[in-house]
Coordinates of C-alpha atoms in Angstrom, one line a residue:
M104 CA 39.8 30.7 17.0
A105 CA 41.0 34.3 17.8
T106 CA 44.8 34.8 17.7
V107 CA 46.9 37.3 19.5
S108 CA 48.9 39.7 17.4
S109 CA 50.5 42.0 20.0
T110 CA 54.3 41.9 20.5
G111 CA 56.5 43.0 23.4
L112 CA 56.6 46.7 24.1
G113 CA 60.3 46.7 24.5
S114 CA 61.2 43.6 26.3
G115 CA 61.6 41.6 23.1
L116 CA 59.2 39.0 24.4
D117 CA 56.9 37.5 21.6
V118 CA 53.7 37.7 23.5
S119 CA 51.5 36.7 20.5
S120 CA 53.5 33.6 19.7
I121 CA 53.6 32.4 23.3
V122 CA 49.9 32.9 23.9
N123 CA 48.8 31.4 20.6
Q124 CA 50.9 28.3 21.2
L125 CA 49.5 27.8 24.7
V126 CA 45.9 28.4 23.4
A127 CA 46.6 25.8 20.6
L128 CA 47.4 23.3 23.3
E129 CA 44.1 24.1 25.1
R130 CA 42.2 23.7 21.8
Q131 CA 43.3 20.1 21.2
P132 CA 40.2 18.6 22.9
I133 CA 38.0 20.8 20.6
T134 CA 39.9 19.5 17.5
Q135 CA 39.3 16.0 18.7
L136 CA 35.6 16.7 19.2
Q137 CA 35.4 18.2 15.7
T138 CA 37.0 15.1 14.2
A139 CA 34.5 12.9 16.1
A140 CA 31.6 15.1 14.9
K141 CA 32.6 14.6 11.3
G142 CA 32.6 10.8 11.9
I143 CA 29.2 10.9 13.5
Q144 CA 27.8 13.0 10.7
T145 CA 29.1 10.6 8.2
K146 CA 27.4 7.7 10.0
I147 CA 24.1 9.7 10.2
S148 CA 24.3 10.3 6.4
A149 CA 25.0 6.6 5.9
Y150 CA 21.9 5.6 8.0
G151 CA 19.9 8.1 6.0
Q152 CA 20.8 6.3 2.8
I153 CA 20.1 2.9 4.4
T154 CA 16.7 4.1 5.4
S155 CA 16.0 5.4 1.9
L156 CA 17.1 2.2 0.3
T157 CA 15.0 0.1 2.8
N158 CA 11.9 2.2 2.0
T159 CA 12.5 1.5 -1.7
L160 CA 12.7 -2.2 -1.0
R161 CA 9.6 -1.9 1.2
D162 CA 7.6 -0.3 -1.7
A163 CA 8.9 -3.0 -4.2
S164 CA 7.9 -5.7 -1.7
A165 CA 4.4 -4.2 -1.2
K166 CA 3.8 -4.2 -4.9
L167 CA 4.6 -7.9 -5.1
A168 CA 2.5 -8.7 -2.1
G169 CA -0.5 -6.8 -3.5
S170 CA -3.2 -8.8 -5.2
S171 CA -3.9 -6.3 -8.0
L172 CA -0.5 -7.1 -9.7
W173 CA -1.4 -10.8 -10.1
Q174 CA -5.1 -10.4 -11.2
Q175 CA -6.0 -11.6 -14.6
S176 CA -7.6 -9.2 -17.1
S177 CA -10.5 -10.3 -19.4
A178 CA -12.0 -9.0 -22.6
S179 CA -15.1 -9.8 -24.7
S180 CA -15.1 -9.6 -28.4
D181 CA -18.8 -8.5 -28.3
S182 CA -19.4 -6.3 -25.3
T183 CA -22.9 -5.3 -26.5
A184 CA -24.0 -8.9 -26.0
L185 CA -21.7 -10.1 -23.3
K186 CA -19.7 -8.3 -20.6
V187 CA -17.1 -9.9 -18.3
S188 CA -16.0 -9.1 -14.8
G189 CA -14.2 -10.6 -11.8
S190 CA -11.3 -12.1 -13.7
G191 CA -8.8 -12.1 -10.8
S192 CA -8.6 -15.8 -10.2
A193 CA -9.7 -17.1 -13.6
A194 CA -7.4 -19.4 -15.5
A195 CA -5.7 -17.8 -18.5
G196 CA -7.2 -18.9 -21.8
S197 CA -9.9 -18.3 -24.4
Y198 CA -13.6 -19.2 -24.2
T199 CA -16.3 -19.2 -26.8
V200 CA -19.8 -18.1 -25.6
S201 CA -23.1 -18.1 -27.4
V202 CA -26.2 -16.5 -25.9
Q203 CA -29.5 -18.2 -27.0
Q204 CA -31.9 -16.5 -24.6
L205 CA -31.9 -13.9 -21.9
A206 CA -33.5 -14.4 -18.6
R207 CA -36.9 -12.6 -18.2
A208 CA -39.1 -11.6 -15.3
H209 CA -42.8 -12.7 -15.4
S210 CA -45.3 -10.0 -16.2
L211 CA -49.1 -9.9 -16.0
A212 CA -51.8 -7.3 -16.8
S213 CA -55.4 -7.0 -15.6
P214 CA -58.4 -6.2 -17.8
A215 CA -58.8 -2.5 -18.4
Q216 CA -60.7 -0.4 -15.9
A217 CA -62.1 3.1 -16.3
S218 CA -59.2 4.6 -14.2
A219 CA -56.8 4.0 -11.3
E220 CA -59.7 5.0 -9.0
A221 CA -62.0 2.4 -10.4
V222 CA -63.7 0.4 -7.5
M223 CA -62.7 -3.2 -7.6
G224 CA -64.6 -4.3 -4.5
S225 CA -63.5 -6.5 -1.5
G226 CA -61.8 -9.8 -1.5
Q227 CA -58.5 -11.6 -1.0
L228 CA -55.5 -12.0 -3.3
A229 CA -53.1 -14.9 -2.9
L230 CA -49.8 -14.2 -4.8
T231 CA -47.5 -17.1 -5.3
V232 CA -44.0 -16.3 -6.5
G233 CA -41.0 -18.7 -6.3
G234 CA -42.9 -21.1 -4.2
S235 CA -43.9 -18.5 -1.6
T236 CA -47.5 -17.3 -1.2
T237 CA -48.5 -13.9 0.2
T238 CA -52.2 -13.3 1.0
L239 CA -53.6 -9.8 0.9
S240 CA -57.0 -9.0 2.3
F241 CA -59.1 -6.0 1.0
S242 CA -62.2 -5.7 3.3
E243 CA -63.5 -2.4 2.0
A244 CA -66.2 -2.6 -0.6
D245 CA -64.8 0.6 -2.2
T246 CA -61.3 -0.7 -2.7
T247 CA -59.8 0.8 -5.8
L248 CA -57.3 -0.4 -8.4
A249 CA -54.8 2.0 -6.9
D250 CA -55.3 0.6 -3.4
I251 CA -54.5 -2.9 -4.7
R252 CA -51.4 -1.7 -6.4
D253 CA -50.2 0.1 -3.2
A254 CA -50.9 -3.0 -1.0
I255 CA -48.9 -5.3 -3.3
N256 CA -45.9 -2.9 -3.4
A257 CA -46.0 -2.6 0.4
S258 CA -46.0 -6.4 0.8
A259 CA -43.1 -8.9 0.7
A260 CA -44.6 -10.8 -2.2
G261 CA -41.6 -10.1 -4.5
V262 CA -43.8 -8.4 -7.0
S263 CA -43.7 -4.9 -8.4
A264 CA -47.1 -3.5 -9.2
A265 CA -48.0 -0.5 -11.4
I266 CA -50.9 1.0 -13.2
V267 CA -50.5 1.6 -16.9
S268 CA -53.1 3.3 -19.0
D269 CA -53.7 2.4 -22.7
V270 CA -56.4 3.2 -25.2
N271 CA -58.8 0.9 -23.4
G272 CA -58.3 2.2 -19.9
A273 CA -56.2 1.6 -16.7
R274 CA -54.6 -1.8 -16.2
L275 CA -52.9 -3.2 -13.1
T276 CA -49.5 -4.7 -14.2
L277 CA -47.5 -7.1 -12.1
T278 CA -43.8 -8.0 -12.6
S279 CA -41.8 -10.4 -10.5
R280 CA -38.9 -8.7 -9.0
Q281 CA -36.6 -11.5 -10.0
S282 CA -36.1 -13.1 -13.3
G283 CA -36.2 -16.8 -14.2
L284 CA -38.7 -19.7 -14.6
A285 CA -38.9 -20.3 -10.9
Q286 CA -40.2 -16.7 -10.4
A287 CA -43.4 -17.2 -12.4
M288 CA -46.5 -15.9 -10.7
T289 CA -49.9 -17.3 -10.0
L290 CA -52.8 -15.3 -8.4
S291 CA -55.9 -16.5 -6.7
A292 CA -58.7 -14.0 -6.3
T293 CA -61.4 -15.0 -3.8
D294 CA -64.0 -13.3 -1.5
L295 CA -63.1 -12.6 2.1
S296 CA -64.3 -16.1 3.2
G297 CA -62.3 -17.9 0.6
G298 CA -65.1 -18.5 -1.9
A299 CA -65.3 -17.4 -5.4
A300 CA -64.8 -13.7 -6.0
S301 CA -67.4 -11.6 -7.7
G302 CA -67.4 -8.3 -9.7
P303 CA -64.2 -6.6 -10.9
F304 CA -62.1 -8.2 -8.2
A305 CA -62.6 -11.6 -9.8
S306 CA -60.6 -10.4 -12.8
L307 CA -57.4 -10.3 -10.9
G308 CA -56.7 -14.0 -10.9
Y309 CA -54.1 -15.8 -13.0
P310 CA -54.6 -18.0 -14.8
G311 CA -57.9 -16.4 -15.3
G312 CA -58.7 -12.8 -15.7
M313 CA -55.2 -11.4 -16.0
V314 CA -53.2 -12.0 -19.1
E315 CA -49.5 -12.8 -19.5
T316 CA -47.5 -10.0 -21.1
Q317 CA -44.1 -11.6 -20.7
A318 CA -43.3 -15.2 -19.9
A319 CA -40.8 -16.0 -17.2
A320 CA -37.6 -17.4 -18.7
N321 CA -34.1 -18.5 -17.7
A322 CA -31.0 -17.3 -19.5
R323 CA -29.6 -20.0 -21.8
A324 CA -26.1 -20.0 -23.3
T325 CA -23.2 -22.3 -24.3
V326 CA -19.6 -22.0 -23.1
N327 CA -17.1 -23.8 -25.2
G328 CA -20.1 -25.8 -26.6
L329 CA -21.5 -26.8 -23.2
A330 CA -25.0 -25.7 -22.3
V331 CA -25.5 -23.5 -19.2
E332 CA -28.6 -22.0 -17.8
S333 CA -29.3 -19.3 -15.1
A334 CA -32.3 -17.7 -13.6
S335 CA -30.6 -14.3 -14.1
N336 CA -28.5 -12.8 -16.8
Q337 CA -25.5 -13.0 -14.5
L338 CA -23.7 -16.3 -15.2
D339 CA -21.5 -17.1 -12.2
G340 CA -19.4 -20.3 -12.1
A341 CA -19.7 -21.3 -15.7
I342 CA -16.1 -20.1 -16.0
P343 CA -14.4 -20.2 -12.6
G344 CA -13.4 -16.8 -11.5
L345 CA -15.4 -15.0 -14.2
S346 CA -18.9 -13.4 -14.0
L347 CA -20.7 -13.2 -17.4
N348 CA -23.3 -10.5 -17.8
L349 CA -25.6 -11.4 -20.7
Q350 CA -26.8 -8.3 -22.6
A351 CA -28.3 -9.7 -25.8
V352 CA -28.7 -12.8 -27.8
T353 CA -25.6 -13.4 -30.0
S354 CA -25.8 -13.9 -33.7
T355 CA -22.2 -15.2 -33.8
P356 CA -20.3 -16.6 -30.8
A357 CA -18.4 -14.1 -28.6
E358 CA -14.8 -14.7 -27.7
I359 CA -13.7 -14.2 -24.1
S360 CA -9.9 -13.9 -23.5
V361 CA -8.4 -14.1 -20.0
S362 CA -4.7 -13.2 -19.6
S363 CA -2.3 -11.6 -17.1
D364 CA 0.0 -8.7 -17.6
S365 CA 3.2 -10.8 -17.4
S366 CA 5.4 -7.8 -18.5
S367 CA 4.3 -5.7 -15.5
Q368 CA 4.6 -8.7 -13.2
K369 CA 8.2 -9.4 -14.4
A370 CA 9.1 -5.7 -14.1
A371 CA 7.8 -5.7 -10.5
V372 CA 9.9 -8.8 -9.7
Q373 CA 13.0 -7.1 -11.3
A374 CA 12.3 -3.9 -9.3
F375 CA 12.3 -6.0 -6.1
A376 CA 15.6 -7.6 -7.0
D377 CA 17.1 -4.2 -8.0
A378 CA 16.0 -2.7 -4.7
Y379 CA 17.3 -5.6 -2.7
N380 CA 20.7 -5.5 -4.5
A381 CA 21.0 -1.7 -4.0
L382 CA 20.5 -2.1 -0.2
N383 CA 22.7 -5.2 0.0
N384 CA 25.6 -3.5 -1.9
Y385 CA 25.4 -0.3 0.2
L386 CA 25.4 -2.2 3.5
R387 CA 28.2 -4.5 2.3
T388 CA 30.4 -1.6 1.3
Q389 CA 29.7 0.4 4.5
T390 CA 30.3 -2.5 6.9
R391 CA 33.4 -4.2 5.4
Y392 CA 37.2 -3.5 5.5
D393 CA 38.6 -3.2 2.0
D394 CA 42.0 -4.9 2.0
S395 CA 42.9 -3.6 -1.4
T396 CA 42.7 0.0 -0.3
S397 CA 43.2 -0.6 3.5
T398 CA 40.1 1.4 4.1
A399 CA 37.3 0.6 6.6
G400 CA 33.7 1.3 5.7
T401 CA 31.9 4.0 7.6
L402 CA 29.9 1.4 9.5
Q403 CA 32.4 -1.3 10.0
G404 CA 31.7 -3.0 13.3
D405 CA 28.3 -1.3 13.6
S406 CA 26.1 -4.0 15.0
T407 CA 22.9 -2.4 13.8
A408 CA 24.0 -2.2 10.1
V409 CA 25.5 -5.7 10.2
G410 CA 22.3 -7.0 11.8
V411 CA 20.1 -5.5 9.1
L412 CA 22.3 -7.0 6.3
S413 CA 22.1 -10.4 8.0
R414 CA 18.3 -10.2 8.4
M415 CA 17.7 -9.1 4.8
R416 CA 19.9 -11.9 3.4
G417 CA 18.3 -14.5 5.7
M418 CA 14.8 -13.5 4.4
L419 CA 15.8 -14.6 0.9
R420 CA 16.4 -18.2 2.1
E421 CA 13.1 -18.5 3.9
S422 CA 10.2 -20.6 2.5
S423 CA 6.4 -20.2 2.5
S424 CA 3.7 -22.9 2.6
A425 CA 1.1 -20.5 1.0
S426 CA 1.5 -21.8 -2.5
A427 CA 1.1 -25.4 -3.6
R428 CA 3.5 -24.9 -6.5
F429 CA 6.2 -22.6 -5.2
G430 CA 7.9 -22.6 -1.8
R431 CA 11.0 -20.4 -2.2
L432 CA 12.3 -17.5 -4.2
A433 CA 14.8 -19.9 -5.8
D434 CA 11.8 -21.7 -7.4
L435 CA 11.2 -18.5 -9.4
G436 CA 14.8 -18.1 -10.6
F437 CA 16.2 -16.0 -7.7
D438 CA 19.9 -17.0 -7.7
V439 CA 21.8 -15.5 -4.7
Q440 CA 25.4 -14.7 -5.6
K441 CA 28.5 -14.9 -3.3
D442 CA 28.3 -11.2 -2.6
G443 CA 24.6 -11.5 -1.5
T444 CA 23.1 -10.0 -4.6
I445 CA 20.2 -11.5 -6.6
K446 CA 20.6 -12.6 -10.2
L447 CA 17.4 -13.6 -11.9
D448 CA 17.1 -16.6 -14.2
N449 CA 14.7 -15.1 -16.7
A450 CA 13.8 -18.4 -18.3
K451 CA 12.8 -19.9 -14.9
L452 CA 11.0 -16.7 -14.0
D453 CA 9.0 -16.7 -17.3
T454 CA 7.9 -20.2 -16.6
A455 CA 6.7 -19.3 -13.1
L456 CA 4.8 -16.2 -14.4
A457 CA 2.5 -18.6 -16.3
Q458 CA 0.9 -19.3 -12.8
P459 CA 0.1 -15.8 -11.5
A460 CA -2.4 -17.2 -8.9
E461 CA 0.3 -19.3 -7.3
L462 CA 2.7 -16.3 -7.3
A463 CA 0.1 -14.2 -5.7
K464 CA 0.1 -16.7 -2.8
L465 CA 3.8 -17.0 -2.6
F466 CA 4.4 -13.3 -2.4
G467 CA 1.3 -11.9 -0.7
A468 CA -0.7 -14.6 1.3
S469 CA -1.7 -13.2 4.7
G470 CA -1.5 -16.6 6.2
S471 CA -2.7 -17.7 9.6
S472 CA -2.3 -15.6 12.8
G473 CA 1.0 -16.4 14.4
D474 CA 2.1 -18.7 11.6
S475 CA 4.7 -16.7 9.6
A476 CA 5.5 -19.8 7.4
S477 CA 2.1 -19.5 5.8
Q478 CA 2.6 -15.8 4.9
G479 CA 3.8 -14.6 1.6
L480 CA 7.5 -13.9 1.2
A481 CA 7.1 -10.3 -0.1
L482 CA 4.7 -9.6 2.6
R483 CA 7.3 -10.7 5.2
M484 CA 9.9 -8.5 3.6
R485 CA 7.6 -5.5 3.6
K486 CA 6.8 -6.1 7.3
L487 CA 10.5 -6.4 8.0
A488 CA 11.2 -3.1 6.2
D489 CA 8.4 -1.4 8.1
S490 CA 9.7 -2.7 11.4
L491 CA 13.2 -1.3 10.6
T492 CA 12.1 2.2 9.5
G493 CA 9.2 2.7 11.8
Y494 CA 9.1 5.2 14.7
D495 CA 10.8 2.8 17.1
G496 CA 12.6 0.6 14.5
Q497 CA 16.3 -0.3 14.6
L498 CA 17.2 2.2 11.8
S499 CA 15.2 5.0 13.4
A500 CA 16.6 4.3 16.9
R501 CA 20.2 4.2 15.6
S502 CA 19.8 7.4 13.7
D503 CA 18.2 9.1 16.7
G504 CA 21.1 7.9 18.9
L505 CA 23.7 9.3 16.5
R506 CA 22.0 12.6 16.3
S507 CA 21.9 12.8 20.1
R508 CA 25.6 12.1 20.2
L509 CA 26.2 14.9 17.7
N510 CA 24.2 17.3 19.8
R511 CA 26.2 16.4 22.9
N512 CA 29.4 16.8 20.9
G513 CA 28.3 20.3 19.8
D514 CA 27.4 21.3 23.4
E515 CA 30.8 20.1 24.6
Q516 CA 32.5 22.1 21.8
D517 CA 30.7 25.2 22.8
R518 CA 31.6 24.7 26.5
L519 CA 35.3 24.3 25.6
E520 CA 35.3 27.2 23.2
T521 CA 34.1 29.4 26.1
R522 CA 36.8 28.0 28.4
V523 CA 39.5 28.5 25.8
S524 CA 38.4 32.1 25.2
Q525 CA 38.7 32.8 28.9
I526 CA 42.1 31.1 29.1
Q527 CA 43.3 33.1 26.1
A528 CA 42.2 36.4 27.7
R529 CA 43.9 35.5 31.0
L530 CA 47.2 34.5 29.3
L531 CA 47.2 37.7 27.3
R532 CA 46.8 39.8 30.4
Q533 CA 49.5 37.8 32.2
Y534 CA 52.1 38.0 29.4
Q535 CA 51.4 41.6 28.6
A536 CA 52.0 42.4 32.3
L537 CA 55.2 40.3 32.2
D538 CA 56.2 42.2 29.1
A539 CA 55.6 45.5 30.7
S540 CA 57.6 44.4 33.8
M541 CA 60.5 43.2 31.7
S542 CA 60.5 46.4 29.7
Q543 CA 60.8 48.4 32.9
L544 CA 63.7 46.2 34.1
N545 CA 65.4 46.6 30.8
G546 CA 65.1 50.4 31.1
L547 CA 66.5 50.3 34.7
S548 CA 69.4 48.1 33.5
S549 CA 70.2 50.6 30.7
Y550 CA 70.2 53.5 33.2
V551 CA 72.5 51.7 35.7
T552 CA 74.8 50.8 32.9
Q553 CA 75.0 54.5 31.8
Q554 CA 75.7 55.6 35.3
I555 CA 78.5 53.1 35.8
T556 CA 80.0 54.2 32.5
A557 CA 79.8 57.8 33.5
L558 CA 81.5 57.1 36.9
N559 CA 84.3 55.2 35.2
K560 CA 85.0 58.1 32.8
S561 CA 85.0 60.5 35.8
S562 CA 87.5 58.4 37.8
S563 CA 89.9 58.0 34.8
G564 CA 89.9 61.8 34.1

């Protein structure tokens, strides 16, 4: 605020003091607005901190609700013979696996021909694979070995055909596209009318002209001493939740271990509790009246802040039907204190961590549409945090409202500052004019006094 420093020109009138005091009275509404602005800014800062703490809780909740945290990890002692995958829902433990035989596809080879362009003649081939028969007709007398290969590959017979040349010539090789005993092939070579084939074409039958180069076979293994068999080298279901990829026959049993990272899981639970406690403590401090210091929190009586604290605390008491083993956070060792904070019972939590699949449900189950009771508790907390901090959430709306109030306050201060400046200038002009008038009157008074004195002296003389 500008101050006036001019003094009376001779009247003795303290113009600056008078104007400054009058202007100070006019500035009182501005001072009140400045005090109010500081209070609003303090609330905006408080809501910024609440939003930050809520986002931290949101992230901690999202981690607990995520499936990756609770997935089991698996390892094989002999990855060259046996690989393991898909261990998310497998029960923790150790398994002994021995591989006696790998699954194989059926392979056949025809008698040698001069070349891939050797003429085989006309006829029909009936290929039976896995109980399904595909019949191919070759009506041209000049059908070549390559033509037969191409026709088989273009069909849906489930057979891969190729021509391989060795020292004796070109051979048609057939391999079933899938492994296992059930995929063994048979071929019937006939003439176009279904009678016996003649010439080179007749050599394409099996059993008959073609020879077996690899017998079809199922994979055979034992898991914890129990025999298992599969048409492929991928064993699914032998160990629930695990997929065993057989790579080679084992000379000694391979050990498979399935375990969960309980230390990371426990750290995630602790991070959730810490994030919740930080938000609870801040909200509690900001919304209460401290009798010991006779000090009110910045947000005492603020319905939004009080409501957020109430909703967060209420969430801890909710239950979920997602898990058959756990229903509430209290079942995991969450002990809610009088001040609303969480204290973890580590012994109880360690016991619960032995069942990661159930914890995954309790925390992260998506549940049924419209049935919040079937949803995971951490998922619900994450959704609540999202709803509070989102574009149109309570925290965002409250912060926006406070910023609007602060802007209006600033506009009003600017308006009043302009008004006070105008009043100050007007008062200065008025009191300077008064000062000048009083100075003239003082001069006239002095002159009159001098004249009277002179007259008195003249009369007495």
